[in-house]
Steps between C-alpha positions, in 0.01 A plus 500: 500500500785738584657444157179578312436806717851630435469448121162676498638797698808519273301507177245737652783742582633472144150569367463810716837633383411433136170684543676794663744512210218495243314776685808724496580419139149573373431806714840675491635390160204516263426560219819372339478583132812411302776762476361723775645621830240286679631190326859592593403547867318165500801325348733646761262392778485144364878485468543603866243244617660218301848582629365506856413130467830417331376487143669677208286813462678640194330765286523437125451800271352491150326742266136506387295701254195635674159535338309770683147632475463804275486837667203716404417852610223737401442847637322828434735798505260781406259656606612328823736224609350156552633147470249263341514121535593377153531131406713381211308339217667185374688558174522873566786695353767641733634845567423832665278772363310802617253740345136593472245223547199508268174310526454257210174332603520127431754569223259414223601640160210746505597627848866577437597856419851474356566869569433434871681170529817567297806536727279471807390223736164331441252429780282210385194333647473121497231340284360426149834411333809315621784661691729439202263676262476797735876534529555451126247773423655763727853398399413556134361841599837589653449437873815473713336273758161356592316487832202262503251522783240250614138537395380367834607566860845382596841450343566352159760246391540385143727402216564602143519233231838624377785717626426866439736795453356733761452469877153370589370496855162440659328688783180460698160619388500755780837651401406496133175688554678747727761576232232516229308761701821693564580503126161656423599825671881495517813426304629196685869408493604147597816288517529129427798271554519130413837337563613180336388169643844338486805603697789378285769579757662212682503518877679313775318222680626235738452145626599348837679166510 
C-alpha cells in the first residue's frame, strides 16, 4: 500500500507542476505568432525551463516569410475628420489615394456621371448588379477608388470576381447613408489606403531543441 501511495503522490506532484507550467506558458507567453517578440520571449522561457531539468534547451534560428492580413484604412478629412470602418473587398487593388467622394447610386450605367466620377472616389450602394459590374463601371468612368456600402443595416463583406486596378472597400449601411447625406450638401474629401496582402520580407523565427 505504501508503494502505491508513494507512486500516486509522485505522479500527482508531476501533474501539478506540469499544469503550473502550462498555465504560465499560456497566460504569460501568448500569443506566439512566428517571427514576433512574443515568440522570442516564449522560446527563451522554454530554453530556461529545459535547462533547469538538465535537457539541452538550445534555440535554433531560421527565417520565414510572413503572410499578413492586408491593412485597410478609410477616413473623411473634410468637412471634418472622422475614421470610418472600412473592410477590404477580396480582389481589390492596392495603394493609397485621396480626393473627393461622389455618390454613384448603384453604379448602373444610367446613374454614372463621368464628369463627377472621373479622378474622384465613387460611393456605391449595394444591389441590382454584381460588385464586379459596379467596380468596372466606375473604373471605366475614371474613378480612383470605390466604396461600396450595404443596402441593409450592418457591415458588408464581399468579393470581386477578378483582381481590379483600384482600391475597393466596403462600409456599413449606416456609414454609407451618413456619407451620402453629407455629400448632398458638402464637398467631402476622403482618404483610402489598402496595403498589400503579402509581406515578402523574411524575418527571424526560432525553434527550441
